[in-house]
Short mmCIF file of C-alpha atoms and ligand atoms in Angstrom, two decimals:
data_model
loop_
_atom_site.label_atom_id
_atom_site.label_comp_id
_atom_site.label_asym_id
_atom_site.label_seq_id
_atom_site.Cartn_x
_atom_site.Cartn_y
_atom_site.Cartn_z
CA MET A 1 73.13 -245.99 -4.88
CA SER A 2 70.71 -248.55 -4.34
CA LYS A 3 70.67 -252.16 -5.03
CA LYS A 4 68.78 -253.73 -7.50
CA THR A 5 66.40 -256.66 -6.22
CA LYS A 6 66.82 -259.74 -8.68
CA ILE A 7 63.15 -261.32 -8.67
CA LYS A 8 63.52 -264.64 -9.08
CA LYS A 9 61.18 -266.26 -11.58
CA THR A 10 59.16 -268.96 -10.09
CA THR A 11 56.62 -271.19 -11.50
CA CYS A 12 53.17 -272.24 -9.56
CA ASP A 13 50.87 -275.17 -9.75
CA VAL A 14 47.61 -273.76 -10.17
CA GLY A 15 45.53 -276.86 -11.25
CA ASP A 16 42.23 -275.67 -12.25
CA TRP A 17 42.50 -272.19 -11.37
CA LEU A 18 41.45 -270.74 -14.73
CA TYR A 19 39.23 -268.05 -15.59
CA SER A 20 37.36 -267.56 -18.42
CA ASP A 21 37.72 -264.13 -20.37
CA ILE A 22 34.25 -263.14 -19.64
CA VAL A 23 35.11 -263.71 -15.67
CA LYS A 24 38.33 -261.41 -16.26
CA ASP A 25 36.32 -258.91 -18.33
CA HIS A 26 33.97 -258.86 -15.20
CA PHE A 27 36.78 -258.43 -12.72
CA PHE A 28 38.35 -255.58 -14.25
CA LYS A 29 35.18 -253.79 -15.50
CA PRO A 30 32.69 -254.74 -12.80
CA ARG A 31 29.10 -253.68 -13.54
CA ASN A 32 26.53 -251.83 -11.77
CA ILE A 33 28.82 -251.80 -8.77
CA LEU A 34 27.86 -249.14 -6.00
CA LEU A 35 30.83 -247.22 -3.92
CA ASP A 36 28.51 -244.93 -2.41
CA GLU A 37 25.27 -245.86 -1.13
CA SER A 38 24.06 -242.31 0.07
CA GLY A 39 21.55 -240.53 -2.12
CA TYR A 40 20.39 -244.22 -3.63
CA GLU A 41 17.03 -244.93 -2.69
CA ALA A 42 16.80 -248.40 -3.35
CA ASP A 43 13.47 -250.54 -2.69
CA GLY A 44 15.03 -253.63 -1.37
CA VAL A 45 18.44 -254.36 -0.21
CA GLY A 46 20.27 -257.56 0.56
CA VAL A 47 23.01 -259.01 2.59
CA SER A 48 25.02 -262.27 2.38
CA GLY A 49 27.94 -263.50 3.77
CA SER A 50 29.93 -266.66 3.20
CA PRO A 51 30.95 -269.01 6.20
CA ILE A 52 33.73 -270.45 3.85
CA CYS A 53 35.83 -267.54 3.49
CA GLY A 54 34.00 -264.67 5.66
CA ASP A 55 33.42 -262.53 2.55
CA MET A 56 30.28 -260.30 2.53
CA ILE A 57 28.33 -258.75 -0.42
CA VAL A 58 25.38 -255.89 -0.22
CA VAL A 59 22.84 -255.77 -3.12
CA TRP A 60 20.09 -253.05 -3.81
CA ILE A 61 17.37 -253.31 -6.04
CA LYS A 62 15.09 -251.28 -7.50
CA VAL A 63 11.75 -252.57 -8.86
CA ASP A 64 8.78 -251.41 -11.21
CA LYS A 65 5.70 -251.18 -9.13
CA LYS A 66 3.39 -252.18 -12.19
CA THR A 67 5.48 -254.93 -13.68
CA LYS A 68 7.57 -256.05 -10.53
CA LYS A 69 10.45 -256.22 -12.93
CA ILE A 70 13.96 -255.25 -11.79
CA THR A 71 14.67 -251.99 -13.35
CA ASP A 72 18.20 -251.58 -11.33
CA CYS A 73 20.68 -253.67 -9.44
CA LYS A 74 23.43 -252.28 -7.71
CA TRP A 75 25.83 -254.13 -5.57
CA ARG A 76 29.16 -253.79 -3.56
CA THR A 77 31.29 -256.41 -1.88
CA PHE A 78 34.25 -257.32 0.23
CA GLY A 79 35.03 -260.85 -1.91
CA CYS A 80 37.25 -262.01 -4.44
CA ALA A 81 37.94 -261.96 -7.96
CA SER A 82 35.16 -264.75 -8.49
CA ALA A 83 32.71 -262.81 -6.24
CA ILE A 84 33.22 -259.53 -7.92
CA ALA A 85 32.47 -261.26 -11.46
CA SER A 86 29.60 -263.53 -10.52
CA THR A 87 28.00 -260.50 -8.92
CA SER A 88 28.64 -258.38 -12.07
CA MET A 89 27.28 -260.95 -14.08
CA MET A 90 24.04 -261.47 -11.67
CA SER A 91 23.43 -257.55 -11.76
CA VAL A 92 23.55 -257.65 -15.75
CA MET A 93 21.22 -260.80 -16.02
CA VAL A 94 18.68 -259.46 -13.55
CA THR A 95 18.70 -256.00 -15.64
CA GLU A 96 18.81 -256.83 -19.06
CA ASN A 97 15.85 -256.97 -21.52
CA GLY A 98 13.67 -254.77 -19.87
CA GLY A 99 14.55 -256.50 -16.21
CA MET A 100 13.51 -259.69 -14.45
CA ASN A 101 10.25 -260.30 -12.93
CA ILE A 102 11.10 -260.65 -9.12
CA LYS A 103 9.65 -264.07 -8.95
CA ASP A 104 12.29 -264.93 -11.25
CA ALA A 105 14.90 -263.50 -9.61
CA LYS A 106 14.19 -265.07 -6.49
CA HIS A 107 15.09 -268.46 -8.55
CA LEU A 108 18.03 -267.36 -10.37
CA THR A 109 20.96 -269.94 -9.46
CA SER A 110 24.63 -269.98 -9.07
CA GLU A 111 24.79 -272.64 -12.21
CA ALA A 112 22.76 -270.01 -14.32
CA ILE A 113 25.33 -267.35 -13.25
CA ILE A 114 28.46 -269.48 -13.80
CA ASP A 115 27.01 -270.55 -16.95
CA ARG A 116 26.91 -267.43 -18.96
CA LEU A 117 30.30 -266.31 -17.13
CA GLY A 118 31.59 -269.35 -19.32
CA GLY A 119 32.60 -271.44 -15.87
CA LEU A 120 34.32 -271.09 -12.66
CA PRO A 121 36.81 -272.92 -10.98
CA ASP A 122 35.14 -275.74 -8.57
CA ARG A 123 36.83 -274.23 -5.63
CA LYS A 124 35.53 -271.22 -6.66
CA TYR A 125 31.82 -272.13 -6.62
CA HIS A 126 31.06 -270.49 -3.06
CA CYS A 127 31.83 -267.04 -4.37
CA SER A 128 29.08 -267.46 -6.93
CA VAL A 129 26.52 -268.05 -4.26
CA LEU A 130 27.13 -264.69 -2.43
CA GLY A 131 25.58 -262.65 -5.39
CA HIS A 132 22.60 -264.31 -5.83
CA THR A 133 21.67 -264.93 -1.99
CA ALA A 134 22.05 -261.43 -1.43
CA LEU A 135 19.60 -260.57 -4.25
CA LYS A 136 17.05 -263.07 -2.90
CA GLU A 137 17.35 -261.18 0.33
CA ALA A 138 16.64 -258.05 -1.61
CA VAL A 139 13.47 -259.28 -3.08
CA ILE A 140 12.41 -260.69 0.28
CA ASP A 141 13.06 -256.87 1.83
CA TYR A 142 11.25 -255.09 -0.95
CA LYS A 143 8.14 -257.87 -0.64
CA LYS A 144 7.92 -256.92 3.11
CA ASN A 145 7.82 -253.15 2.05
CA GLU A 146 5.93 -253.32 -1.01
CA PRO A 147 3.18 -250.79 -1.47
CA GLY A 148 -0.06 -252.24 -0.77
CA LYS A 149 1.14 -254.57 2.11
FE1 FES B 1 35.46 -265.41 -0.64
FE2 FES B 1 35.40 -265.60 -2.81
S1 FES B 1 36.83 -266.47 -1.69
S2 FES B 1 33.88 -264.60 -1.85
#
């Protein structure tokens, strides 16, 4: 007969570690995640890592050659909940309303992403940098291989 383990109730001071409902939604239901890139033909790929925590992220983009708008943005990360939510939101922002122009995408900021997420705890700011840094790298990669170059 097995003994029941008693779980002691504990409290934990989490300070300002509060996540908005939008962050939680994007963490539990990440948009545009790509688990298997085989067969996915991207126009640009970018990778970025955080020196603070060692986590990393890969972003793949497809670009309309005529309009220079991002038509698809996929990603995968070895990162925390904040990185997942931030990158998910970033992928929505660059593809919504017909897609963001690659010039504008290069200038997307952490602040804009955090704003759309309804905020992030201060100490998780570095997690929000990964997605758009990888996006910038993907745009640079696209430009390197741009048709007509
Ligand atoms: Fe590493 Fe958030 S702690 S990405």
